[in-house]
CSV table of C-alpha atoms in Angstrom, one decimal:
chain,number,residue,atom,x,y,z
A,1,MET,CA,-16.3,9.2,-6.2
A,2,ASN,CA,-18.9,11.9,-6.1
A,3,LEU,CA,-22.3,12.5,-7.7
A,4,THR,CA,-22.5,15.0,-10.6
A,5,LYS,CA,-25.2,17.7,-10.5
A,6,ASP,CA,-27.5,15.7,-12.8
A,7,GLU,CA,-27.0,12.4,-10.8
A,8,SER,CA,-27.7,14.2,-7.5
A,9,ILE,CA,-30.9,15.8,-8.9
A,10,CYS,CA,-32.1,12.5,-10.5
A,11,LEU,CA,-31.3,10.7,-7.2
A,12,VAL,CA,-33.5,13.0,-5.2
A,13,LEU,CA,-36.3,13.0,-7.7
A,14,GLY,CA,-36.1,9.2,-8.1
A,15,LEU,CA,-36.4,8.8,-4.4
A,16,ALA,CA,-39.3,11.2,-4.1
A,17,TYR,CA,-43.0,10.5,-3.9
A,18,LYS,CA,-44.4,10.3,-7.5
A,19,HIS,CA,-40.8,11.1,-8.6
A,20,GLU,CA,-41.5,14.8,-8.4
A,21,ILE,CA,-40.7,17.7,-6.0
A,22,ASN,CA,-42.9,20.7,-5.9
A,23,SER,CA,-40.5,23.6,-5.2
A,24,LYS,CA,-36.9,24.7,-5.7
A,25,THR,CA,-36.6,25.2,-1.9
A,26,LYS,CA,-37.6,21.7,-1.2
A,27,LEU,CA,-35.2,20.4,-3.9
A,28,ASN,CA,-32.5,22.4,-2.1
A,29,LYS,CA,-33.3,21.0,1.2
A,30,LEU,CA,-33.4,17.4,0.0
A,31,LEU,CA,-30.0,17.8,-1.8
A,32,GLY,CA,-28.6,19.3,1.4
A,33,ARG,CA,-29.8,16.3,3.4
A,34,LEU,CA,-27.7,14.0,1.2
A,35,ASN,CA,-24.7,15.5,2.9
A,36,LEU,CA,-25.9,14.1,6.2
A,37,ASN,CA,-25.9,10.7,4.6
A,38,PHE,CA,-22.3,11.1,3.7
A,39,ILE,CA,-23.0,11.2,-0.1
A,40,PRO,CA,-20.4,13.4,-1.8
A,41,LEU,CA,-22.0,15.8,-4.3
A,42,ASP,CA,-20.3,17.9,-6.9
A,43,PHE,CA,-22.2,20.9,-5.6
A,44,GLU,CA,-21.2,24.1,-3.7
A,45,PHE,CA,-23.5,24.9,-0.8
A,46,THR,CA,-23.6,28.5,0.2
A,47,LEU,CA,-24.6,30.2,3.3
A,48,HIS,CA,-26.5,33.5,2.8
A,49,LYS,CA,-26.6,36.6,4.9
A,50,ASN,CA,-30.0,35.9,6.4
A,51,GLY,CA,-28.7,32.5,7.6
A,52,SER,CA,-30.4,30.3,5.0
A,53,PHE,CA,-28.2,28.1,3.0
A,54,ALA,CA,-28.7,26.5,-0.4
A,55,VAL,CA,-27.0,24.5,-3.0
A,56,GLU,CA,-25.8,26.4,-6.0
A,57,LEU,CA,-28.3,25.1,-8.5
A,58,GLY,CA,-28.1,28.2,-10.7
A,59,ASP,CA,-31.0,28.8,-13.1
A,60,ILE,CA,-31.9,25.2,-13.3
A,61,GLU,CA,-33.7,24.4,-16.6
A,62,GLY,CA,-35.6,21.4,-17.7
A,63,ASN,CA,-33.7,18.9,-19.8
A,64,GLU,CA,-33.8,15.3,-21.1
A,65,LEU,CA,-33.6,14.1,-17.5
A,66,PHE,CA,-36.3,16.1,-15.8
A,67,ASP,CA,-39.1,18.6,-16.6
A,68,LEU,CA,-40.0,21.8,-15.0
A,69,SER,CA,-43.7,22.6,-14.5
A,70,HIS,CA,-44.9,26.0,-13.4
A,71,TYR,CA,-48.0,26.4,-11.3
A,72,ASP,CA,-49.8,28.9,-9.1
A,73,TYR,CA,-50.1,28.3,-5.4
A,74,LYS,CA,-52.1,30.8,-3.3
A,75,GLY,CA,-51.0,33.6,-5.7
A,76,THR,CA,-47.4,32.6,-5.8
A,77,GLN,CA,-45.6,31.2,-8.9
A,78,CYS,CA,-44.0,27.8,-8.1
A,79,THR,CA,-42.0,25.3,-10.0
A,80,LYS,CA,-42.4,21.6,-9.9
A,81,TYR,CA,-39.5,19.2,-10.9
A,82,ILE,CA,-40.6,16.0,-12.5
A,83,LEU,CA,-38.3,13.1,-13.4
A,84,LYS,CA,-38.4,11.9,-17.0
A,85,GLU,CA,-37.8,8.4,-18.3
A,86,LYS,CA,-34.1,9.1,-19.1
A,87,GLY,CA,-33.7,10.6,-15.6
A,88,MET,CA,-35.2,7.4,-14.2
A,89,LYS,CA,-32.5,5.4,-15.9
A,90,LEU,CA,-29.8,7.6,-14.5
A,91,PHE,CA,-31.4,7.3,-11.1
A,92,ASP,CA,-31.3,3.5,-11.5
A,93,LEU,CA,-27.6,3.6,-12.4
A,94,VAL,CA,-26.8,5.8,-9.4
A,95,ILE,CA,-28.7,3.4,-7.1
A,96,SER,CA,-27.2,0.2,-8.6
A,97,LYS,CA,-23.7,1.2,-9.6
A,98,LYS,CA,-22.5,4.4,-8.0
A,99,LEU,CA,-23.9,4.4,-4.4
A,100,PRO,CA,-22.8,0.7,-3.8
A,101,GLN,CA,-19.2,1.9,-4.2
A,102,ILE,CA,-19.6,3.7,-0.8
A,103,LEU,CA,-22.8,2.5,0.8
A,104,SER,CA,-23.9,-0.9,2.0
A,105,ASP,CA,-27.3,-2.3,0.9
A,106,ASP,CA,-28.7,-1.4,4.4
A,107,ASP,CA,-27.5,2.2,4.0
A,108,ILE,CA,-29.1,2.4,0.5
A,109,ASN,CA,-32.4,1.0,1.7
A,110,GLU,CA,-32.4,3.4,4.6
A,111,ILE,CA,-31.9,6.3,2.2
A,112,ILE,CA,-34.6,5.1,-0.1
A,113,GLU,CA,-37.1,5.0,2.9
A,114,ARG,CA,-36.0,8.2,4.5
A,115,PHE,CA,-36.0,10.3,1.4
A,116,TYR,CA,-39.4,9.0,0.3
A,117,ALA,CA,-40.8,10.1,3.6
A,118,LEU,CA,-39.0,13.4,3.6
A,119,SER,CA,-40.3,14.2,0.1
A,120,LYS,CA,-43.8,14.2,1.4
A,121,LEU,CA,-43.0,17.0,3.9
A,122,SER,CA,-42.8,20.7,3.3
A,123,ALA,CA,-39.5,22.4,2.9
A,124,ARG,CA,-39.8,23.9,6.4
A,125,GLU,CA,-40.5,20.5,7.9
A,126,ILE,CA,-37.5,18.9,6.0
A,127,ALA,CA,-35.2,21.7,7.3
A,128,ASP,CA,-36.5,20.9,10.8
A,129,ASN,CA,-33.8,22.0,13.3
A,130,GLU,CA,-31.0,21.8,10.8
A,131,HIS,CA,-29.7,25.3,11.6
A,132,LYS,CA,-29.4,24.4,15.3
A,133,LYS,CA,-27.9,20.9,14.6
A,134,LEU,CA,-25.3,22.4,12.2
A,135,LEU,CA,-24.6,25.4,14.5
A,136,VAL,CA,-25.3,27.8,11.6
A,137,ASP,CA,-27.1,30.5,13.6
A,138,VAL,CA,-25.2,33.7,14.6
A,139,ASP,CA,-26.1,33.1,18.2
A,140,ASP,CA,-24.3,29.7,18.1
A,141,ARG,CA,-21.0,31.2,16.9
A,142,PHE,CA,-19.3,30.6,20.3
A,143,ILE,CA,-20.5,27.0,20.4
A,144,LEU,CA,-19.4,26.4,16.8
A,145,LYS,CA,-15.9,27.7,17.6
A,146,GLN,CA,-15.7,25.7,20.8
A,147,THR,CA,-16.9,22.6,19.0
A,148,ALA,CA,-14.3,22.9,16.3
A,149,HIS,CA,-11.6,23.3,19.0
A,150,ASP,CA,-12.9,20.3,21.0
A,151,LEU,CA,-12.9,18.1,17.9
A,152,SER,CA,-9.4,19.3,17.1
A,153,VAL,CA,-8.2,18.1,20.5
A,154,GLU,CA,-10.1,14.8,20.2
A,155,LEU,CA,-8.7,14.1,16.8
A,156,PHE,CA,-5.2,15.0,17.9
A,157,ASP,CA,-5.3,11.9,20.1
A,158,LEU,CA,-6.8,9.7,17.4
A,159,TYR,CA,-4.2,11.0,14.9
A,160,GLY,CA,-1.4,9.9,17.3
A,161,GLU,CA,-3.0,6.4,17.6
A,162,ALA,CA,-3.6,6.2,13.9
A,163,LYS,CA,0.2,6.4,13.3
A,164,LYS,CA,0.5,3.0,15.0
A,165,VAL,CA,-2.0,1.3,12.7
A,166,ASP,CA,-0.3,-1.2,10.5
A,167,LYS,CA,-0.2,-0.6,6.8
A,168,ASN,CA,-0.2,-4.1,5.6
A,169,SER,CA,-3.9,-4.1,4.7
A,170,PHE,CA,-6.1,-1.8,2.6
A,171,ALA,CA,-8.3,-1.2,5.6
A,172,GLY,CA,-5.3,-0.1,7.7
A,173,ILE,CA,-4.1,2.3,5.0
A,174,ASP,CA,-7.7,3.7,4.6
A,175,LEU,CA,-8.2,4.2,8.4
A,176,ARG,CA,-5.0,6.1,8.7
A,177,ALA,CA,-5.9,8.3,5.8
A,178,LEU,CA,-9.4,9.0,7.1
A,179,ILE,CA,-8.2,10.0,10.6
A,180,GLU,CA,-5.4,12.1,9.2
A,181,TYR,CA,-7.7,14.0,6.7
A,182,SER,CA,-10.3,14.5,9.4
A,183,TYR,CA,-7.7,15.9,11.8
A,184,PHE,CA,-6.3,18.4,9.4
A,185,LEU,CA,-9.7,19.4,8.1
A,186,VAL,CA,-10.9,20.2,11.6
A,187,ARG,CA,-7.6,22.0,12.3
A,188,TYR,CA,-8.2,24.2,9.2
A,189,LEU,CA,-11.7,25.0,10.4
A,190,SER,CA,-10.6,25.7,14.0
A,191,GLU,CA,-7.3,27.6,13.3
A,192,LYS,CA,-8.1,29.3,10.0
A,193,LYS,CA,-11.7,29.3,8.8
A,194,PHE,CA,-13.4,30.1,12.1
A,195,LYS,CA,-10.7,32.2,13.6
A,196,LYS,CA,-12.5,35.4,12.8
A,197,LEU,CA,-15.9,34.1,13.8
A,198,ASP,CA,-16.3,36.7,16.5
A,199,ASP,CA,-15.7,39.6,14.3
A,200,GLU,CA,-18.6,41.7,13.3
A,201,SER,CA,-17.3,41.7,9.8
A,202,TYR,CA,-17.2,37.9,9.6
A,203,ASP,CA,-18.1,36.9,6.1
A,204,PHE,CA,-21.4,35.1,6.2
A,205,GLU,CA,-21.1,34.0,2.6
A,206,ALA,CA,-19.5,31.0,4.1
A,207,ASP,CA,-19.4,27.5,2.7
A,208,MET,CA,-22.0,25.3,4.1
A,209,LEU,CA,-19.7,22.3,3.8
A,210,ASP,CA,-17.8,23.8,6.8
A,211,TYR,CA,-20.8,23.1,8.9
A,212,TYR,CA,-21.7,19.7,7.3
A,213,PHE,CA,-18.1,18.5,7.7
A,214,LEU,CA,-17.8,19.6,11.3
A,215,TYR,CA,-21.1,18.0,12.2
A,216,ASN,CA,-20.3,14.7,10.3
A,217,ILE,CA,-16.8,14.4,11.6
A,218,ALA,CA,-18.2,14.7,15.2
A,219,GLU,CA,-20.6,11.9,14.3
A,220,ILE,CA,-17.9,9.5,13.1
A,221,ILE,CA,-15.3,10.0,15.8
A,222,PRO,CA,-16.8,7.2,17.9
A,223,PHE,CA,-16.6,5.0,14.8
A,224,MET,CA,-12.9,5.9,14.2
A,225,ASN,CA,-12.1,5.2,17.8
A,226,GLU,CA,-13.8,1.8,17.6
A,227,GLN,CA,-12.0,0.9,14.4
A,228,LEU,CA,-8.6,1.8,16.0
A,229,ASN,CA,-9.2,-0.8,18.7
A,230,SER,CA,-11.0,-3.4,16.5
A,231,GLY,CA,-9.4,-6.5,15.1
A,232,HIS,CA,-11.9,-6.4,12.2
A,233,ARG,CA,-12.0,-3.2,10.2
A,234,ASP,CA,-15.0,-2.1,8.2
A,235,ILE,CA,-13.3,-1.0,5.0
A,236,ARG,CA,-16.5,-0.1,3.2
A,237,LYS,CA,-17.6,2.2,6.0
A,238,ILE,CA,-14.1,3.8,6.4
A,239,ASN,CA,-14.1,4.4,2.6
A,240,LYS,CA,-17.6,5.9,2.7
A,241,PHE,CA,-16.6,8.5,5.2
A,242,TYR,CA,-13.3,9.2,3.4
A,243,GLN,CA,-15.0,9.6,0.1
A,244,PHE,CA,-17.5,12.1,1.6
A,245,LEU,CA,-14.8,14.3,3.1
A,246,VAL,CA,-12.4,14.2,0.2
A,247,HIS,CA,-14.8,14.3,-2.8
A,248,SER,CA,-17.6,16.7,-1.8
A,249,ALA,CA,-17.4,19.7,-4.0
A,250,GLU,CA,-14.0,18.5,-5.1
A,251,GLY,CA,-11.9,21.4,-6.4
A,252,ILE,CA,-14.4,24.0,-5.2
A,253,TYR,CA,-14.1,23.6,-1.4
A,254,PRO,CA,-10.9,25.2,-0.2
A,255,PHE,CA,-9.7,22.2,1.9
A,256,SER,CA,-9.6,19.9,-1.1
A,257,LEU,CA,-6.9,17.6,-2.5
A,258,GLU,CA,-7.6,19.5,-5.8
A,259,ASN,CA,-6.5,22.8,-4.3
A,260,PRO,CA,-2.9,23.2,-5.4
A,261,ASP,CA,-2.3,25.3,-2.3
A,262,LEU,CA,-3.7,22.8,0.2
A,263,LYS,CA,-0.3,22.4,1.9
A,264,ASP,CA,-0.8,26.0,3.2
A,265,LEU,CA,-4.1,25.1,4.8
A,266,CYS,CA,-2.6,22.1,6.7
A,267,VAL,CA,-1.7,23.7,10.1
B,1,MET,CA,15.7,-12.2,-28.9
B,2,SER,CA,12.5,-10.7,-30.2
B,3,CYS,CA,9.0,-12.2,-29.6
B,4,GLY,CA,6.8,-13.6,-32.3
B,5,LEU,CA,3.3,-14.9,-32.8
B,6,ASP,CA,3.6,-18.3,-31.1
B,7,ASP,CA,5.6,-17.0,-28.1
B,8,VAL,CA,4.2,-16.3,-24.6
B,9,VAL,CA,5.3,-13.6,-22.3
B,10,GLY,CA,4.3,-13.9,-18.6
B,11,PHE,CA,4.5,-10.9,-16.2
B,12,ASP,CA,5.3,-10.9,-12.6
B,13,GLU,CA,2.7,-9.0,-10.5
B,14,CYS,CA,5.2,-6.4,-9.5
B,15,SER,CA,5.9,-5.7,-13.2
B,16,LEU,CA,2.2,-5.3,-13.8
B,17,ILE,CA,2.1,-2.8,-10.9
B,18,HIS,CA,5.0,-1.0,-12.6
B,19,LEU,CA,2.9,-0.6,-15.7
B,20,CYS,CA,0.5,1.7,-13.7
B,21,LYS,CA,0.5,5.5,-13.9
B,22,ILE,CA,-1.3,7.3,-11.2
B,23,LYS,CA,-2.8,10.8,-11.7
B,24,LEU,CA,-2.1,12.9,-8.7
B,25,PRO,CA,-4.5,15.5,-7.2
B,26,LYS,CA,-3.3,19.0,-7.7
B,27,SER,CA,-2.2,19.5,-4.1
B,28,PHE,CA,0.3,16.6,-4.4
B,29,ALA,CA,1.1,17.4,-8.0
B,30,LYS,CA,2.3,20.9,-7.1
B,31,VAL,CA,4.6,19.7,-4.3
B,32,LEU,CA,6.0,16.8,-6.3
B,33,ASN,CA,6.3,18.9,-9.5
B,34,SER,CA,4.5,16.3,-11.5
B,35,ASP,CA,0.8,15.6,-12.2
B,36,ALA,CA,1.3,11.9,-12.3
B,37,PHE,CA,3.3,9.3,-10.6
B,38,GLN,CA,5.0,6.4,-12.5
B,39,PHE,CA,7.7,3.8,-11.9
B,40,LYS,CA,11.0,4.1,-13.6
B,41,ASN,CA,10.5,1.2,-16.0
B,42,ARG,CA,6.9,2.1,-16.9
B,43,GLU,CA,7.4,3.6,-20.3
B,44,ASN,CA,9.5,0.6,-21.5
B,45,LEU,CA,7.0,-1.8,-20.1
B,46,GLU,CA,4.1,0.0,-21.8
B,47,LEU,CA,5.9,0.0,-25.1
B,48,LEU,CA,6.6,-3.7,-24.7
B,49,VAL,CA,3.0,-4.5,-24.0
B,50,GLU,CA,1.8,-2.3,-26.9
B,51,LYS,CA,4.3,-3.9,-29.4
B,52,LEU,CA,3.7,-7.5,-28.3
B,53,SER,CA,-0.1,-6.9,-28.5
B,54,GLU,CA,0.4,-5.7,-32.1
B,55,ARG,CA,2.3,-8.9,-32.9
B,56,LYS,CA,-0.5,-10.9,-31.2
B,57,VAL,CA,1.9,-12.4,-28.7
B,58,LYS,CA,0.1,-14.0,-25.8
B,59,LEU,CA,0.5,-11.9,-22.6
B,60,CYS,CA,-0.1,-13.6,-19.3
B,61,LYS,CA,-0.6,-12.8,-15.6
B,62,PHE,CA,-0.7,-15.3,-12.8
B,63,GLU,CA,-3.5,-15.8,-10.3
B,64,PRO,CA,-4.5,-15.6,-7.6
B,65,MET,CA,-2.8,-12.3,-7.2
B,66,ASN,CA,-1.4,-11.0,-4.0
B,67,LEU,CA,-2.6,-7.4,-4.4
B,68,THR,CA,-2.5,-6.2,-0.8
B,69,ILE,CA,1.2,-7.3,-0.3
B,70,ASN,CA,2.5,-6.3,-3.7
B,71,ILE,CA,0.7,-2.9,-3.8
B,72,GLN,CA,2.0,-2.2,-0.2
B,73,LYS,CA,5.5,-3.2,-1.4
B,74,ALA,CA,5.2,-0.8,-4.3
B,75,VAL,CA,3.9,2.0,-2.1
B,76,SER,CA,6.8,1.5,0.4
B,77,GLN,CA,9.2,1.6,-2.6
B,78,ILE,CA,7.8,5.0,-3.5
B,79,LEU,CA,8.0,6.4,0.1
B,80,ASP,CA,11.4,4.9,0.8
B,81,GLY,CA,12.6,6.8,-2.2
B,82,GLU,CA,11.4,9.9,-0.3
B,83,SER,CA,9.3,10.9,-3.2
B,84,GLY,CA,6.2,11.6,-1.1
B,85,PRO,CA,4.9,15.0,0.1
B,86,SER,CA,5.7,16.3,3.6
B,87,PHE,CA,1.9,16.8,4.4
B,88,LEU,CA,-1.0,14.4,4.5
B,89,SER,CA,1.3,11.5,4.0
B,90,SER,CA,-1.3,8.8,4.9
B,91,VAL,CA,-3.7,10.4,2.5
B,92,PHE,CA,-1.0,10.4,-0.2
B,93,GLU,CA,-0.3,6.7,0.6
B,94,LYS,CA,-4.1,5.9,0.1
B,95,THR,CA,-4.1,8.0,-3.1
B,96,ILE,CA,-1.3,5.9,-4.5
B,97,SER,CA,-2.6,2.6,-3.2
B,98,ASP,CA,-6.1,3.3,-4.6
B,99,GLY,CA,-4.6,4.5,-7.9
B,100,LEU,CA,-2.5,1.3,-8.2
B,101,TYR,CA,-5.3,-0.9,-7.4
B,102,ASN,CA,-7.8,0.6,-9.8
B,103,SER,CA,-5.1,0.9,-12.6
B,104,LEU,CA,-4.1,-2.7,-12.0
B,105,VAL,CA,-7.6,-4.1,-12.2
B,106,TYR,CA,-8.0,-2.3,-15.6
B,107,ILE,CA,-4.6,-3.2,-17.0
B,108,SER,CA,-4.8,-6.9,-16.1
B,109,THR,CA,-8.0,-7.4,-18.1
B,110,ASN,CA,-5.7,-7.3,-21.2
B,111,PHE,CA,-3.7,-10.3,-19.9
B,112,GLU,CA,-4.6,-13.9,-20.1
B,113,THR,CA,-4.7,-15.8,-16.7
B,114,ILE,CA,-2.5,-18.7,-15.7
B,115,GLU,CA,-3.4,-20.4,-12.5
B,116,LYS,CA,-0.5,-20.7,-10.0
B,117,SER,CA,0.4,-24.2,-9.0
B,118,ALA,CA,-0.7,-25.3,-5.6
B,119,ASP,CA,1.6,-28.3,-5.0
B,120,ILE,CA,5.2,-26.8,-4.8
B,121,SER,CA,6.9,-29.0,-2.2
B,122,SER,CA,9.2,-30.9,-4.6
B,123,THR,CA,10.0,-27.7,-6.5
B,124,LYS,CA,10.9,-26.0,-3.2
B,125,GLU,CA,13.2,-28.9,-2.4
B,126,PHE,CA,14.8,-28.4,-5.8
B,127,PHE,CA,15.8,-24.8,-5.0
B,128,LYS,CA,17.1,-25.8,-1.6
B,129,ASN,CA,19.4,-28.3,-3.3
B,130,ASN,CA,20.5,-25.7,-5.8
B,131,GLU,CA,20.7,-22.7,-3.5
B,132,ARG,CA,22.5,-19.6,-4.8
B,133,ASN,CA,23.7,-16.5,-2.9
B,134,LEU,CA,21.5,-13.6,-3.9
B,135,LYS,CA,22.4,-10.0,-3.2
B,136,LYS,CA,19.1,-8.4,-2.2
B,137,GLU,CA,16.7,-11.2,-1.3
B,138,ASN,CA,16.6,-14.3,0.8
B,139,ASN,CA,18.4,-17.0,-1.2
B,140,ILE,CA,15.4,-19.4,-1.8
B,141,PRO,CA,12.5,-18.1,-3.9
B,142,GLU,CA,9.2,-17.4,-2.1
B,143,ASP,CA,6.4,-20.0,-2.2
B,144,ASP,CA,4.5,-17.6,-4.5
B,145,ASP,CA,7.5,-17.4,-6.9
B,146,ILE,CA,7.8,-21.1,-7.0
B,147,SER,CA,4.0,-21.5,-7.7
B,148,ILE,CA,4.4,-19.2,-10.7
B,149,MET,CA,7.5,-21.1,-12.0
B,150,LYS,CA,5.8,-24.5,-11.8
B,151,ALA,CA,2.6,-23.2,-13.5
B,152,PHE,CA,4.5,-21.5,-16.3
B,153,LYS,CA,6.6,-24.7,-16.9
B,154,PHE,CA,3.5,-26.7,-17.7
B,155,PHE,CA,1.8,-23.9,-19.7
B,156,GLN,CA,1.4,-25.1,-23.3
B,157,ALA,CA,3.0,-22.8,-25.9
B,158,LYS,CA,4.0,-23.4,-29.5
B,159,GLY,CA,6.9,-21.0,-29.3
B,160,GLN,CA,9.1,-19.7,-26.6
B,161,LYS,CA,8.1,-18.6,-23.1
B,162,PHE,CA,9.5,-15.5,-21.4
B,163,PHE,CA,8.9,-14.1,-17.9
B,164,VAL,CA,9.4,-10.4,-17.1
B,165,SER,CA,10.3,-9.6,-13.5
B,166,GLU,CA,12.4,-7.3,-11.3
B,167,ASP,CA,12.5,-9.9,-8.6
B,168,GLU,CA,15.9,-11.4,-7.9
B,169,HIS,CA,14.4,-14.7,-7.1
B,170,PHE,CA,13.8,-15.0,-10.8
B,171,TRP,CA,16.7,-13.3,-12.5
B,172,GLY,CA,19.1,-14.5,-9.9
B,173,TYR,CA,18.3,-18.1,-10.9
B,174,LYS,CA,17.8,-17.4,-14.6
B,175,GLU,CA,20.0,-20.1,-16.1
B,176,LEU,CA,18.6,-22.7,-13.7
B,177,ILE,CA,15.1,-21.7,-14.4
B,178,GLU,CA,15.7,-21.8,-18.2
B,179,SER,CA,17.1,-25.4,-18.0
B,180,GLU,CA,14.6,-26.7,-15.4
B,181,PHE,CA,11.4,-24.8,-16.1
B,182,LYS,CA,11.9,-24.1,-19.8
B,183,PHE,CA,11.2,-20.4,-19.8
B,184,LYS,CA,13.6,-17.4,-20.1
B,185,VAL,CA,13.6,-14.7,-17.4
B,186,ILE,CA,13.9,-11.2,-18.6
B,187,GLU,CA,14.9,-8.5,-16.1
B,188,GLU,CA,12.2,-5.8,-16.0
B,189,TRP,CA,14.7,-3.1,-16.8
B,190,LEU,CA,15.9,-5.0,-19.9
B,191,CYS,CA,12.3,-5.8,-21.1
B,192,SER,CA,12.9,-3.8,-24.4
B,193,SER,CA,15.2,-6.7,-25.5
B,194,LEU,CA,12.0,-8.6,-26.3
B,195,LEU,CA,11.1,-6.2,-29.1
């Protein structure tokens, strides 16, 4: 399950104060934040040479779901995005039908509150210390590489334990799959993607999902550990994390089940 | 022995699972040389369901279902046959398991429900007294099998009743089941005989 581009934009607009967002940058930032809530989007997030990153919105135009309104702010042309009635219906569908497939009621309520509050901030305030947190900055290359390596080692142990999990429940099958996928994804980042990180010529047109995935997997390792040792497995939460890793930018991100050559990336 | 308007055809849960076709993601499709996975009797089962539906024959499933156990059995069948990929095997297993579950939920909406019988003690005794030597399974049918047999026996039908299954606990006792429970067992791989 992932959210289409229209669903993602309507979700963010629907959660926003007055159901509008007053700049493309702010829309970018809020869409990016959905990744930190483990919501899989059908978007590519690109890292640019000056270290900023953005979702690939393209030349977004107004449509039946939302309007674009241009205005002048201190001599600068800006664009406001306003949700329309049809967009509101799509937003309601996402909240009531799609998100409950992966999120609990508490998760959804938390997102509603958080994004409403975020929408009142400036783009800069929303971004906060995101670069630092995700280890995007050039100065953090060494830490990024080290983090990927450390996670790889940690996940190696979990992967070994996961093989002992019984398969006679859906929760057991799901937990094994989550740990396995996390392990090989981090190995891909550590052994392939970030291998040339030290090179001057390292391509900074990188995929932001590399950073989101690394950060999020680090966040969920304690959960995976706890689930391995628990008699009661939280199948919904396991599935939430799995859906995010597997279905984000499905078919676009290199480490994807929809990449026919994925086998070559599993080191 | 073809089926007509007043006849009823019941399906074992495993046979419903064998009706499922699972679309594989491209990474697995490339390695397995196929973009979908299906069980060997699937096409015959699908044709059967299609033709019986056209004839307005009543198609039935039995509830409550044992989805976890039966899907897991089906996944094990697939993996024991070594038809899985050599990488991300747990992910592959989840892909198949999820695909079967979602497919089964959709398919089974086209089948009428018969509630399995709860009180099976006397029927169980009957099988113990008429035990046969089976080749692949334990000799006595499982409790779940017996609950299906008893439920189907008492299900009202104007015409004949048939039950499709690949489980030896049914076809291994077919003559006994026909005389005692008043329905005919059709081996899944011979299901076309109902057309």
